[in-house]
Amino acid sequence: MIAILIPKFPRLKEWAYAGLVFDVIGATYSQIAVGNPLTYTIFPIVILGIIFGSYYLYHKRLTFNSKTINK
């Protein structure tokens, strides 16, 4: 999680995003496998959406920065 917050180490940041996604998908599957109601899976799915949004904006910022540097 710390690797996502600091501005350096892009490869480590990619691995941190992947690890978070694996953890949240595992948590969602665990809630379903135990037999909990589907309302228990709402929170992990919302967190997964936040992670995907953060990842998308991170890559959008990288492409914007590379375009402004190359001008």
JSON list of N, CA and C in Angstrom, two decimals:
[
{"chain": "A", "resi": 1, "resn": "MET", "atom": "N", "xyz": [0.83, -1.19, 0.00]},
{"chain": "A", "resi": 1, "resn": "MET", "atom": "CA", "xyz": [0.00, 0.00, 0.00]},
{"chain": "A", "resi": 1, "resn": "MET", "atom": "C", "xyz": [0.87, 1.26, 0.00]},
{"chain": "A", "resi": 2, "resn": "ILE", "atom": "N", "xyz": [1.98, 1.22, 0.69]},
{"chain": "A", "resi": 2, "resn": "ILE", "atom": "CA", "xyz": [2.86, 2.38, 0.74]},
{"chain": "A", "resi": 2, "resn": "ILE", "atom": "C", "xyz": [3.44, 2.65, -0.64]},
{"chain": "A", "resi": 3, "resn": "ALA", "atom": "N", "xyz": [3.71, 1.60, -1.41]},
{"chain": "A", "resi": 3, "resn": "ALA", "atom": "CA", "xyz": [4.29, 1.78, -2.75]},
{"chain": "A", "resi": 3, "resn": "ALA", "atom": "C", "xyz": [3.34, 2.54, -3.66]},
{"chain": "A", "resi": 4, "resn": "ILE", "atom": "N", "xyz": [2.06, 2.44, -3.45]},
{"chain": "A", "resi": 4, "resn": "ILE", "atom": "CA", "xyz": [1.09, 3.15, -4.27]},
{"chain": "A", "resi": 4, "resn": "ILE", "atom": "C", "xyz": [1.09, 4.64, -3.92]},
{"chain": "A", "resi": 5, "resn": "LEU", "atom": "N", "xyz": [1.36, 4.96, -2.68]},
{"chain": "A", "resi": 5, "resn": "LEU", "atom": "CA", "xyz": [1.29, 6.35, -2.24]},
{"chain": "A", "resi": 5, "resn": "LEU", "atom": "C", "xyz": [2.54, 7.17, -2.54]},
{"chain": "A", "resi": 6, "resn": "ILE", "atom": "N", "xyz": [3.70, 6.52, -2.65]},
{"chain": "A", "resi": 6, "resn": "ILE", "atom": "CA", "xyz": [4.91, 7.29, -2.92]},
{"chain": "A", "resi": 6, "resn": "ILE", "atom": "C", "xyz": [5.09, 7.45, -4.43]},
{"chain": "A", "resi": 7, "resn": "PRO", "atom": "N", "xyz": [5.66, 8.56, -4.87]},
{"chain": "A", "resi": 7, "resn": "PRO", "atom": "CA", "xyz": [5.70, 8.84, -6.31]},
{"chain": "A", "resi": 7, "resn": "PRO", "atom": "C", "xyz": [6.74, 8.06, -7.12]},
{"chain": "A", "resi": 8, "resn": "LYS", "atom": "N", "xyz": [7.68, 7.40, -6.48]},
{"chain": "A", "resi": 8, "resn": "LYS", "atom": "CA", "xyz": [8.73, 6.70, -7.22]},
{"chain": "A", "resi": 8, "resn": "LYS", "atom": "C", "xyz": [8.41, 5.22, -7.35]},
{"chain": "A", "resi": 9, "resn": "PHE", "atom": "N", "xyz": [9.31, 4.48, -7.94]},
{"chain": "A", "resi": 9, "resn": "PHE", "atom": "CA", "xyz": [9.25, 3.02, -8.08]},
{"chain": "A", "resi": 9, "resn": "PHE", "atom": "C", "xyz": [8.02, 2.55, -8.86]},
{"chain": "A", "resi": 10, "resn": "PRO", "atom": "N", "xyz": [7.94, 2.85, -10.16]},
{"chain": "A", "resi": 10, "resn": "PRO", "atom": "CA", "xyz": [6.75, 2.47, -10.94]},
{"chain": "A", "resi": 10, "resn": "PRO", "atom": "C", "xyz": [6.53, 0.96, -11.05]},
{"chain": "A", "resi": 11, "resn": "ARG", "atom": "N", "xyz": [7.59, 0.17, -11.10]},
{"chain": "A", "resi": 11, "resn": "ARG", "atom": "CA", "xyz": [7.41, -1.28, -11.20]},
{"chain": "A", "resi": 11, "resn": "ARG", "atom": "C", "xyz": [6.85, -1.84, -9.90]},
{"chain": "A", "resi": 12, "resn": "LEU", "atom": "N", "xyz": [7.35, -1.35, -8.79]},
{"chain": "A", "resi": 12, "resn": "LEU", "atom": "CA", "xyz": [6.83, -1.77, -7.49]},
{"chain": "A", "resi": 12, "resn": "LEU", "atom": "C", "xyz": [5.37, -1.35, -7.33]},
{"chain": "A", "resi": 13, "resn": "LYS", "atom": "N", "xyz": [5.03, -0.20, -7.89]},
{"chain": "A", "resi": 13, "resn": "LYS", "atom": "CA", "xyz": [3.66, 0.29, -7.83]},
{"chain": "A", "resi": 13, "resn": "LYS", "atom": "C", "xyz": [2.72, -0.65, -8.60]},
{"chain": "A", "resi": 14, "resn": "GLU", "atom": "N", "xyz": [3.17, -1.14, -9.75]},
{"chain": "A", "resi": 14, "resn": "GLU", "atom": "CA", "xyz": [2.38, -2.09, -10.53]},
{"chain": "A", "resi": 14, "resn": "GLU", "atom": "C", "xyz": [2.11, -3.37, -9.72]},
{"chain": "A", "resi": 15, "resn": "TRP", "atom": "N", "xyz": [3.15, -3.87, -9.05]},
{"chain": "A", "resi": 15, "resn": "TRP", "atom": "CA", "xyz": [3.00, -5.07, -8.25]},
{"chain": "A", "resi": 15, "resn": "TRP", "atom": "C", "xyz": [2.08, -4.82, -7.05]},
{"chain": "A", "resi": 16, "resn": "ALA", "atom": "N", "xyz": [2.15, -3.64, -6.48]},
{"chain": "A", "resi": 16, "resn": "ALA", "atom": "CA", "xyz": [1.28, -3.31, -5.35]},
{"chain": "A", "resi": 16, "resn": "ALA", "atom": "C", "xyz": [-0.18, -3.28, -5.78]},
{"chain": "A", "resi": 17, "resn": "TYR", "atom": "N", "xyz": [-0.46, -2.70, -6.95]},
{"chain": "A", "resi": 17, "resn": "TYR", "atom": "CA", "xyz": [-1.83, -2.72, -7.47]},
{"chain": "A", "resi": 17, "resn": "TYR", "atom": "C", "xyz": [-2.29, -4.15, -7.72]},
{"chain": "A", "resi": 18, "resn": "ALA", "atom": "N", "xyz": [-1.43, -4.96, -8.31]},
{"chain": "A", "resi": 18, "resn": "ALA", "atom": "CA", "xyz": [-1.81, -6.36, -8.57]},
{"chain": "A", "resi": 18, "resn": "ALA", "atom": "C", "xyz": [-2.09, -7.10, -7.26]},
{"chain": "A", "resi": 19, "resn": "GLY", "atom": "N", "xyz": [-1.26, -6.89, -6.25]},
{"chain": "A", "resi": 19, "resn": "GLY", "atom": "CA", "xyz": [-1.48, -7.54, -4.97]},
{"chain": "A", "resi": 19, "resn": "GLY", "atom": "C", "xyz": [-2.77, -7.12, -4.32]},
{"chain": "A", "resi": 20, "resn": "LEU", "atom": "N", "xyz": [-3.09, -5.83, -4.40]},
{"chain": "A", "resi": 20, "resn": "LEU", "atom": "CA", "xyz": [-4.36, -5.37, -3.84]},
{"chain": "A", "resi": 20, "resn": "LEU", "atom": "C", "xyz": [-5.56, -6.00, -4.55]},
{"chain": "A", "resi": 21, "resn": "VAL", "atom": "N", "xyz": [-5.47, -6.07, -5.87]},
{"chain": "A", "resi": 21, "resn": "VAL", "atom": "CA", "xyz": [-6.57, -6.67, -6.63]},
{"chain": "A", "resi": 21, "resn": "VAL", "atom": "C", "xyz": [-6.73, -8.14, -6.26]},
{"chain": "A", "resi": 22, "resn": "PHE", "atom": "N", "xyz": [-5.63, -8.87, -6.15]},
{"chain": "A", "resi": 22, "resn": "PHE", "atom": "CA", "xyz": [-5.72, -10.28, -5.76]},
{"chain": "A", "resi": 22, "resn": "PHE", "atom": "C", "xyz": [-6.33, -10.43, -4.38]},
{"chain": "A", "resi": 23, "resn": "ASP", "atom": "N", "xyz": [-5.94, -9.59, -3.45]},
{"chain": "A", "resi": 23, "resn": "ASP", "atom": "CA", "xyz": [-6.48, -9.66, -2.09]},
{"chain": "A", "resi": 23, "resn": "ASP", "atom": "C", "xyz": [-7.98, -9.39, -2.06]},
{"chain": "A", "resi": 24, "resn": "VAL", "atom": "N", "xyz": [-8.41, -8.38, -2.79]},
{"chain": "A", "resi": 24, "resn": "VAL", "atom": "CA", "xyz": [-9.83, -8.02, -2.76]},
{"chain": "A", "resi": 24, "resn": "VAL", "atom": "C", "xyz": [-10.67, -9.07, -3.49]},
{"chain": "A", "resi": 25, "resn": "ILE", "atom": "N", "xyz": [-10.16, -9.60, -4.58]},
{"chain": "A", "resi": 25, "resn": "ILE", "atom": "CA", "xyz": [-10.89, -10.67, -5.27]},
{"chain": "A", "resi": 25, "resn": "ILE", "atom": "C", "xyz": [-10.98, -11.90, -4.37]},
{"chain": "A", "resi": 26, "resn": "GLY", "atom": "N", "xyz": [-9.90, -12.21, -3.67]},
{"chain": "A", "resi": 26, "resn": "GLY", "atom": "CA", "xyz": [-9.93, -13.34, -2.73]},
{"chain": "A", "resi": 26, "resn": "GLY", "atom": "C", "xyz": [-10.91, -13.11, -1.60]},
{"chain": "A", "resi": 27, "resn": "ALA", "atom": "N", "xyz": [-10.98, -11.88, -1.10]},
{"chain": "A", "resi": 27, "resn": "ALA", "atom": "CA", "xyz": [-11.93, -11.57, -0.03]},
{"chain": "A", "resi": 27, "resn": "ALA", "atom": "C", "xyz": [-13.37, -11.70, -0.52]},
{"chain": "A", "resi": 28, "resn": "THR", "atom": "N", "xyz": [-13.62, -11.24, -1.73]},
{"chain": "A", "resi": 28, "resn": "THR", "atom": "CA", "xyz": [-14.96, -11.37, -2.30]},
{"chain": "A", "resi": 28, "resn": "THR", "atom": "C", "xyz": [-15.34, -12.83, -2.48]},
{"chain": "A", "resi": 29, "resn": "TYR", "atom": "N", "xyz": [-14.43, -13.62, -3.03]},
{"chain": "A", "resi": 29, "resn": "TYR", "atom": "CA", "xyz": [-14.70, -15.04, -3.22]},
{"chain": "A", "resi": 29, "resn": "TYR", "atom": "C", "xyz": [-14.92, -15.74, -1.87]},
{"chain": "A", "resi": 30, "resn": "SER", "atom": "N", "xyz": [-14.15, -15.37, -0.87]},
{"chain": "A", "resi": 30, "resn": "SER", "atom": "CA", "xyz": [-14.29, -15.98, 0.44]},
{"chain": "A", "resi": 30, "resn": "SER", "atom": "C", "xyz": [-15.67, -15.70, 1.04]},
{"chain": "A", "resi": 31, "resn": "GLN", "atom": "N", "xyz": [-16.13, -14.49, 0.86]},
{"chain": "A", "resi": 31, "resn": "GLN", "atom": "CA", "xyz": [-17.47, -14.14, 1.37]},
{"chain": "A", "resi": 31, "resn": "GLN", "atom": "C", "xyz": [-18.54, -14.98, 0.68]},
{"chain": "A", "resi": 32, "resn": "ILE", "atom": "N", "xyz": [-18.39, -15.18, -0.61]},
{"chain": "A", "resi": 32, "resn": "ILE", "atom": "CA", "xyz": [-19.37, -15.98, -1.35]},
{"chain": "A", "resi": 32, "resn": "ILE", "atom": "C", "xyz": [-19.25, -17.45, -0.98]},
{"chain": "A", "resi": 33, "resn": "ALA", "atom": "N", "xyz": [-18.02, -17.96, -0.85]},
{"chain": "A", "resi": 33, "resn": "ALA", "atom": "CA", "xyz": [-17.80, -19.38, -0.57]},
{"chain": "A", "resi": 33, "resn": "ALA", "atom": "C", "xyz": [-18.31, -19.79, 0.81]},
{"chain": "A", "resi": 34, "resn": "VAL", "atom": "N", "xyz": [-18.25, -18.88, 1.77]},
{"chain": "A", "resi": 34, "resn": "VAL", "atom": "CA", "xyz": [-18.72, -19.18, 3.12]},
{"chain": "A", "resi": 34, "resn": "VAL", "atom": "C", "xyz": [-20.24, -19.24, 3.15]},
{"chain": "A", "resi": 35, "resn": "GLY", "atom": "N", "xyz": [-20.86, -18.61, 2.19]},
{"chain": "A", "resi": 35, "resn": "GLY", "atom": "CA", "xyz": [-22.32, -18.63, 2.15]},
{"chain": "A", "resi": 35, "resn": "GLY", "atom": "C", "xyz": [-22.96, -17.37, 2.72]},
{"chain": "A", "resi": 36, "resn": "ASN", "atom": "N", "xyz": [-22.16, -16.35, 2.91]},
{"chain": "A", "resi": 36, "resn": "ASN", "atom": "CA", "xyz": [-22.71, -15.08, 3.39]},
{"chain": "A", "resi": 36, "resn": "ASN", "atom": "C", "xyz": [-23.61, -14.47, 2.32]},
{"chain": "A", "resi": 37, "resn": "PRO", "atom": "N", "xyz": [-24.56, -13.64, 2.74]},
{"chain": "A", "resi": 37, "resn": "PRO", "atom": "CA", "xyz": [-25.42, -12.99, 1.75]},
{"chain": "A", "resi": 37, "resn": "PRO", "atom": "C", "xyz": [-24.61, -12.09, 0.81]},
{"chain": "A", "resi": 38, "resn": "LEU", "atom": "N", "xyz": [-25.16, -11.83, -0.35]},
{"chain": "A", "resi": 38, "resn": "LEU", "atom": "CA", "xyz": [-24.44, -11.02, -1.33]},
{"chain": "A", "resi": 38, "resn": "LEU", "atom": "C", "xyz": [-24.22, -9.59, -0.85]},
{"chain": "A", "resi": 39, "resn": "THR", "atom": "N", "xyz": [-24.95, -9.15, 0.14]},
{"chain": "A", "resi": 39, "resn": "THR", "atom": "CA", "xyz": [-24.73, -7.80, 0.66]},
{"chain": "A", "resi": 39, "resn": "THR", "atom": "C", "xyz": [-23.36, -7.69, 1.32]},
{"chain": "A", "resi": 40, "resn": "TYR", "atom": "N", "xyz": [-22.79, -8.80, 1.75]},
{"chain": "A", "resi": 40, "resn": "TYR", "atom": "CA", "xyz": [-21.44, -8.79, 2.35]},
{"chain": "A", "resi": 40, "resn": "TYR", "atom": "C", "xyz": [-20.35, -8.57, 1.30]},
{"chain": "A", "resi": 41, "resn": "THR", "atom": "N", "xyz": [-20.68, -8.80, 0.05]},
{"chain": "A", "resi": 41, "resn": "THR", "atom": "CA", "xyz": [-19.69, -8.63, -1.01]},
{"chain": "A", "resi": 41, "resn": "THR", "atom": "C", "xyz": [-19.69, -7.22, -1.60]},
{"chain": "A", "resi": 42, "resn": "ILE", "atom": "N", "xyz": [-20.61, -6.39, -1.17]},
{"chain": "A", "resi": 42, "resn": "ILE", "atom": "CA", "xyz": [-20.69, -5.04, -1.73]},
{"chain": "A", "resi": 42, "resn": "ILE", "atom": "C", "xyz": [-19.43, -4.24, -1.39]},
{"chain": "A", "resi": 43, "resn": "PHE", "atom": "N", "xyz": [-18.98, -4.29, -0.14]},
{"chain": "A", "resi": 43, "resn": "PHE", "atom": "CA", "xyz": [-17.82, -3.51, 0.27]},
{"chain": "A", "resi": 43, "resn": "PHE", "atom": "C", "xyz": [-16.56, -3.90, -0.51]},
{"chain": "A", "resi": 44, "resn": "PRO", "atom": "N", "xyz": [-16.22, -5.20, -0.64]},
{"chain": "A", "resi": 44, "resn": "PRO", "atom": "CA", "xyz": [-15.03, -5.53, -1.44]},
{"chain": "A", "resi": 44, "resn": "PRO", "atom": "C", "xyz": [-15.16, -5.11, -2.91]},
{"chain": "A", "resi": 45, "resn": "ILE", "atom": "N", "xyz": [-16.37, -5.17, -3.45]},
{"chain": "A", "resi": 45, "resn": "ILE", "atom": "CA", "xyz": [-16.56, -4.77, -4.85]},
{"chain": "A", "resi": 45, "resn": "ILE", "atom": "C", "xyz": [-16.37, -3.26, -5.00]},
{"chain": "A", "resi": 46, "resn": "VAL", "atom": "N", "xyz": [-16.85, -2.48, -4.02]},
{"chain": "A", "resi": 46, "resn": "VAL", "atom": "CA", "xyz": [-16.64, -1.04, -4.05]},
{"chain": "A", "resi": 46, "resn": "VAL", "atom": "C", "xyz": [-15.15, -0.72, -3.95]},
{"chain": "A", "resi": 47, "resn": "ILE", "atom": "N", "xyz": [-14.45, -1.41, -3.06]},
{"chain": "A", "resi": 47, "resn": "ILE", "atom": "CA", "xyz": [-13.00, -1.21, -2.92]},
{"chain": "A", "resi": 47, "resn": "ILE", "atom": "C", "xyz": [-12.29, -1.58, -4.22]},
{"chain": "A", "resi": 48, "resn": "LEU", "atom": "N", "xyz": [-12.72, -2.64, -4.88]},
{"chain": "A", "resi": 48, "resn": "LEU", "atom": "CA", "xyz": [-12.14, -3.03, -6.16]},
{"chain": "A", "resi": 48, "resn": "LEU", "atom": "C", "xyz": [-12.34, -1.93, -7.21]},
{"chain": "A", "resi": 49, "resn": "GLY", "atom": "N", "xyz": [-13.50, -1.32, -7.21]},
{"chain": "A", "resi": 49, "resn": "GLY", "atom": "CA", "xyz": [-13.75, -0.20, -8.12]},
{"chain": "A", "resi": 49, "resn": "GLY", "atom": "C", "xyz": [-12.84, 0.98, -7.84]},
{"chain": "A", "resi": 50, "resn": "ILE", "atom": "N", "xyz": [-12.60, 1.26, -6.56]},
{"chain": "A", "resi": 50, "resn": "ILE", "atom": "CA", "xyz": [-11.70, 2.35, -6.19]},
{"chain": "A", "resi": 50, "resn": "ILE", "atom": "C", "xyz": [-10.27, 2.05, -6.64]},
{"chain": "A", "resi": 51, "resn": "ILE", "atom": "N", "xyz": [-9.85, 0.80, -6.48]},
{"chain": "A", "resi": 51, "resn": "ILE", "atom": "CA", "xyz": [-8.51, 0.40, -6.92]},
{"chain": "A", "resi": 51, "resn": "ILE", "atom": "C", "xyz": [-8.38, 0.57, -8.43]},
{"chain": "A", "resi": 52, "resn": "PHE", "atom": "N", "xyz": [-9.38, 0.10, -9.19]},
{"chain": "A", "resi": 52, "resn": "PHE", "atom": "CA", "xyz": [-9.32, 0.24, -10.64]},
{"chain": "A", "resi": 52, "resn": "PHE", "atom": "C", "xyz": [-9.32, 1.71, -11.06]},
{"chain": "A", "resi": 53, "resn": "GLY", "atom": "N", "xyz": [-10.12, 2.53, -10.38]},
{"chain": "A", "resi": 53, "resn": "GLY", "atom": "CA", "xyz": [-10.12, 3.96, -10.68]},
{"chain": "A", "resi": 53, "resn": "GLY", "atom": "C", "xyz": [-8.78, 4.60, -10.40]},
{"chain": "A", "resi": 54, "resn": "SER", "atom": "N", "xyz": [-8.17, 4.24, -9.29]},
{"chain": "A", "resi": 54, "resn": "SER", "atom": "CA", "xyz": [-6.86, 4.78, -8.94]},
{"chain": "A", "resi": 54, "resn": "SER", "atom": "C", "xyz": [-5.82, 4.35, -9.96]},
{"chain": "A", "resi": 55, "resn": "TYR", "atom": "N", "xyz": [-5.87, 3.10, -10.38]},
{"chain": "A", "resi": 55, "resn": "TYR", "atom": "CA", "xyz": [-4.92, 2.59, -11.37]},
{"chain": "A", "resi": 55, "resn": "TYR", "atom": "C", "xyz": [-5.09, 3.30, -12.71]},
{"chain": "A", "resi": 56, "resn": "TYR", "atom": "N", "xyz": [-6.33, 3.50, -13.11]},
{"chain": "A", "resi": 56, "resn": "TYR", "atom": "CA", "xyz": [-6.61, 4.19, -14.37]},
{"chain": "A", "resi": 56, "resn": "TYR", "atom": "C", "xyz": [-6.07, 5.62, -14.33]},
{"chain": "A", "resi": 57, "resn": "LEU", "atom": "N", "xyz": [-6.35, 6.33, -13.24]},
{"chain": "A", "resi": 57, "resn": "LEU", "atom": "CA", "xyz": [-5.88, 7.71, -13.13]},
{"chain": "A", "resi": 57, "resn": "LEU", "atom": "C", "xyz": [-4.36, 7.78, -13.03]},
{"chain": "A", "resi": 58, "resn": "TYR", "atom": "N", "xyz": [-3.75, 6.79, -12.40]},
{"chain": "A", "resi": 58, "resn": "TYR", "atom": "CA", "xyz": [-2.28, 6.74, -12.32]},
{"chain": "A", "resi": 58, "resn": "TYR", "atom": "C", "xyz": [-1.68, 6.65, -13.72]},
{"chain": "A", "resi": 59, "resn": "HIS", "atom": "N", "xyz": [-2.22, 5.76, -14.56]},
{"chain": "A", "resi": 59, "resn": "HIS", "atom": "CA", "xyz": [-1.69, 5.61, -15.92]},
{"chain": "A", "resi": 59, "resn": "HIS", "atom": "C", "xyz": [-2.03, 6.81, -16.79]},
{"chain": "A", "resi": 60, "resn": "LYS", "atom": "N", "xyz": [-3.17, 7.41, -16.55]},
{"chain": "A", "resi": 60, "resn": "LYS", "atom": "CA", "xyz": [-3.52, 8.61, -17.30]},
{"chain": "A", "resi": 60, "resn": "LYS", "atom": "C", "xyz": [-2.55, 9.74, -16.96]},
{"chain": "A", "resi": 61, "resn": "ARG", "atom": "N", "xyz": [-2.17, 9.86, -15.69]},
{"chain": "A", "resi": 61, "resn": "ARG", "atom": "CA", "xyz": [-1.20, 10.88, -15.28]},
{"chain": "A", "resi": 61, "resn": "ARG", "atom": "C", "xyz": [0.17, 10.60, -15.90]},
{"chain": "A", "resi": 62, "resn": "LEU", "atom": "N", "xyz": [0.56, 9.32, -15.97]},
{"chain": "A", "resi": 62, "resn": "LEU", "atom": "CA", "xyz": [1.86, 8.98, -16.57]},
{"chain": "A", "resi": 62, "resn": "LEU", "atom": "C", "xyz": [1.90, 9.36, -18.04]},
{"chain": "A", "resi": 63, "resn": "THR", "atom": "N", "xyz": [0.83, 9.08, -18.78]},
{"chain": "A", "resi": 63, "resn": "THR", "atom": "CA", "xyz": [0.82, 9.41, -20.21]},
{"chain": "A", "resi": 63, "resn": "THR", "atom": "C", "xyz": [0.77, 10.92, -20.40]},
{"chain": "A", "resi": 64, "resn": "PHE", "atom": "N", "xyz": [0.07, 11.65, -19.52]},
{"chain": "A", "resi": 64, "resn": "PHE", "atom": "CA", "xyz": [0.03, 13.10, -19.62]},
{"chain": "A", "resi": 64, "resn": "PHE", "atom": "C", "xyz": [1.41, 13.69, -19.35]},
{"chain": "A", "resi": 65, "resn": "ASN", "atom": "N", "xyz": [2.09, 13.17, -18.32]},
{"chain": "A", "resi": 65, "resn": "ASN", "atom": "CA", "xyz": [3.43, 13.67, -18.00]},
{"chain": "A", "resi": 65, "resn": "ASN", "atom": "C", "xyz": [4.42, 13.36, -19.12]},
{"chain": "A", "resi": 66, "resn": "SER", "atom": "N", "xyz": [4.31, 12.20, -19.74]},
{"chain": "A", "resi": 66, "resn": "SER", "atom": "CA", "xyz": [5.25, 11.86, -20.81]},
{"chain": "A", "resi": 66, "resn": "SER", "atom": "C", "xyz": [4.99, 12.70, -22.04]},
{"chain": "A", "resi": 67, "resn": "LYS", "atom": "N", "xyz": [3.74, 13.10, -22.30]},
{"chain": "A", "resi": 67, "resn": "LYS", "atom": "CA", "xyz": [3.44, 13.95, -23.43]},
{"chain": "A", "resi": 67, "resn": "LYS", "atom": "C", "xyz": [3.96, 15.36, -23.21]},
{"chain": "A", "resi": 68, "resn": "THR", "atom": "N", "xyz": [3.85, 15.86, -21.98]},
{"chain": "A", "resi": 68, "resn": "THR", "atom": "CA", "xyz": [4.32, 17.23, -21.72]},
{"chain": "A", "resi": 68, "resn": "THR", "atom": "C", "xyz": [5.84, 17.29, -21.69]},
{"chain": "A", "resi": 69, "resn": "ILE", "atom": "N", "xyz": [6.49, 16.21, -21.30]},
{"chain": "A", "resi": 69, "resn": "ILE", "atom": "CA", "xyz": [7.95, 16.20, -21.26]},
{"chain": "A", "resi": 69, "resn": "ILE", "atom": "C", "xyz": [8.52, 16.11, -22.69]},
{"chain": "A", "resi": 70, "resn": "ASN", "atom": "N", "xyz": [7.86, 15.37, -23.57]},
{"chain": "A", "resi": 70, "resn": "ASN", "atom": "CA", "xyz": [8.36, 15.16, -24.92]},
{"chain": "A", "resi": 70, "resn": "ASN", "atom": "C", "xyz": [8.11, 16.35, -25.85]},
{"chain": "A", "resi": 71, "resn": "LYS", "atom": "N", "xyz": [7.42, 17.37, -25.43]},
{"chain": "A", "resi": 71, "resn": "LYS", "atom": "CA", "xyz": [7.13, 18.52, -26.31]},
{"chain": "A", "resi": 71, "resn": "LYS", "atom": "C", "xyz": [8.32, 19.41, -26.47]}
]
